[in-house]
Short mmCIF file of C-alpha atoms in Angstrom, two decimals:
data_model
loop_
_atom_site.label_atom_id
_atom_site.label_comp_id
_atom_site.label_asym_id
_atom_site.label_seq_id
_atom_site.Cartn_x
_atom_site.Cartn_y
_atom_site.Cartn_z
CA UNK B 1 -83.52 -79.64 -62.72
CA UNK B 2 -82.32 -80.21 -66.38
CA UNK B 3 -81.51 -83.24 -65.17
CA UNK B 4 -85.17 -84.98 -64.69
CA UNK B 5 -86.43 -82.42 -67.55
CA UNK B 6 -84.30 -83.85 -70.18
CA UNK B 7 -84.53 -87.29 -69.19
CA UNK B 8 -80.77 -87.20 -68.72
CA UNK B 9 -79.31 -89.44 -66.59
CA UNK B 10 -75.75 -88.58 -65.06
CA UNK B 11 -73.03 -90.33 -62.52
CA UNK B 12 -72.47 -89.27 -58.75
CA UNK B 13 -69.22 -87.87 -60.44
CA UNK B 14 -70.96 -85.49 -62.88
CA UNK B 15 -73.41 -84.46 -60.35
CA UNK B 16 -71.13 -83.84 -57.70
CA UNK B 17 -68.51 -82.16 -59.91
CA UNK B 18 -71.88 -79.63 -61.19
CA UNK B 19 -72.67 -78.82 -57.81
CA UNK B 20 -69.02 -78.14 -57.05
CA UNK B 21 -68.74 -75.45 -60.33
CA UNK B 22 -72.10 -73.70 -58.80
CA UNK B 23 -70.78 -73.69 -55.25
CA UNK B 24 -67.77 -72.13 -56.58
CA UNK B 25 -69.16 -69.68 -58.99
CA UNK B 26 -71.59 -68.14 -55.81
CA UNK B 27 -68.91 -68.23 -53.24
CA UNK B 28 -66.49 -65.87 -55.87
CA UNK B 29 -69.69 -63.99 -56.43
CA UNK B 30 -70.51 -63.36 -52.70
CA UNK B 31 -66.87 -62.34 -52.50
CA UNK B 32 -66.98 -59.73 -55.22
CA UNK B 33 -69.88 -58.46 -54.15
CA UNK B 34 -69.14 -58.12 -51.01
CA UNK B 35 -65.42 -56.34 -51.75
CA UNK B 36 -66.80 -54.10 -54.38
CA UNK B 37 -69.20 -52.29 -51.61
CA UNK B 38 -66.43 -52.31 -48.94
CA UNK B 39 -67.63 -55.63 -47.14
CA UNK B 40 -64.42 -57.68 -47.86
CA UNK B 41 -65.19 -61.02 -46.06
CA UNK B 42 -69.29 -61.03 -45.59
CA UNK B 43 -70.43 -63.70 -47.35
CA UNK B 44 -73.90 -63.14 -46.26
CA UNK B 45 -73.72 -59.63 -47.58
CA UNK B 46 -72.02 -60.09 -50.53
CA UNK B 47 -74.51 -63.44 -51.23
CA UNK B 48 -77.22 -60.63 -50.75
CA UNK B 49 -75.89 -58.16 -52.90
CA UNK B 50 -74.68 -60.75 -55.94
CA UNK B 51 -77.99 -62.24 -56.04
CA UNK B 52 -80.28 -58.86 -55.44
CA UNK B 53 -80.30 -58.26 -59.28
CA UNK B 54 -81.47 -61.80 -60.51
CA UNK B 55 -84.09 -61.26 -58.09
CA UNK B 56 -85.07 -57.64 -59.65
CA UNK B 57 -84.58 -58.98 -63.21
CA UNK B 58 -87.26 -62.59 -62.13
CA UNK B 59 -89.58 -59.80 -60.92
CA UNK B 60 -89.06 -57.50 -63.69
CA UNK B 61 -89.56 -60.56 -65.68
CA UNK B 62 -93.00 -61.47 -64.11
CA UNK B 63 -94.51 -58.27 -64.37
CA UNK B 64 -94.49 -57.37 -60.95
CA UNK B 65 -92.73 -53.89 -61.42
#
C-alpha cells in the first residue's frame, strides 16, 4: 500500500524480497503463538492467536468497544 500512496516505485526484487520479510515475520509469529498456548505446530491456531490482539487493538481503535 505505501507503495501507490507514496508514489514510490520499486523493482520485482524489492517487492518480492518485502513480501518475503512479512511472510516470515507471520509464519515465526503463528509459531510462537501457537507454542506459547501448548499448540506447537498449528499454524492456523497460532495465526489466530498472534493476530487476535491487532484485531482487539483496530476495534479498540474504532470505537467499537
Amino acid at each position: 500500500m505505501s507503495q501507490n500512496s507514496l508514489h514510490l516505485s520499486w523493482t520485482f526484487e524489492e517487492v518480492d524480497q518485502r513480501l518475503k520479510d512479512i511472510m516470515t515475520g507471520i509464519l515465526q509469529a503463528s509459531k510462537k503463538a501457537a507454542a506459547d498456548y501448548g499448540m506447537e505446530g498449528n499454524f492456523v491456531a497460532g495465526a489466530n492467536i498472534a493476530g487476535f490482539p491487532k484485531v482487539a487493538q483496530a476495534m479498540l481503535d474504532q470505537g467499537f468497544i
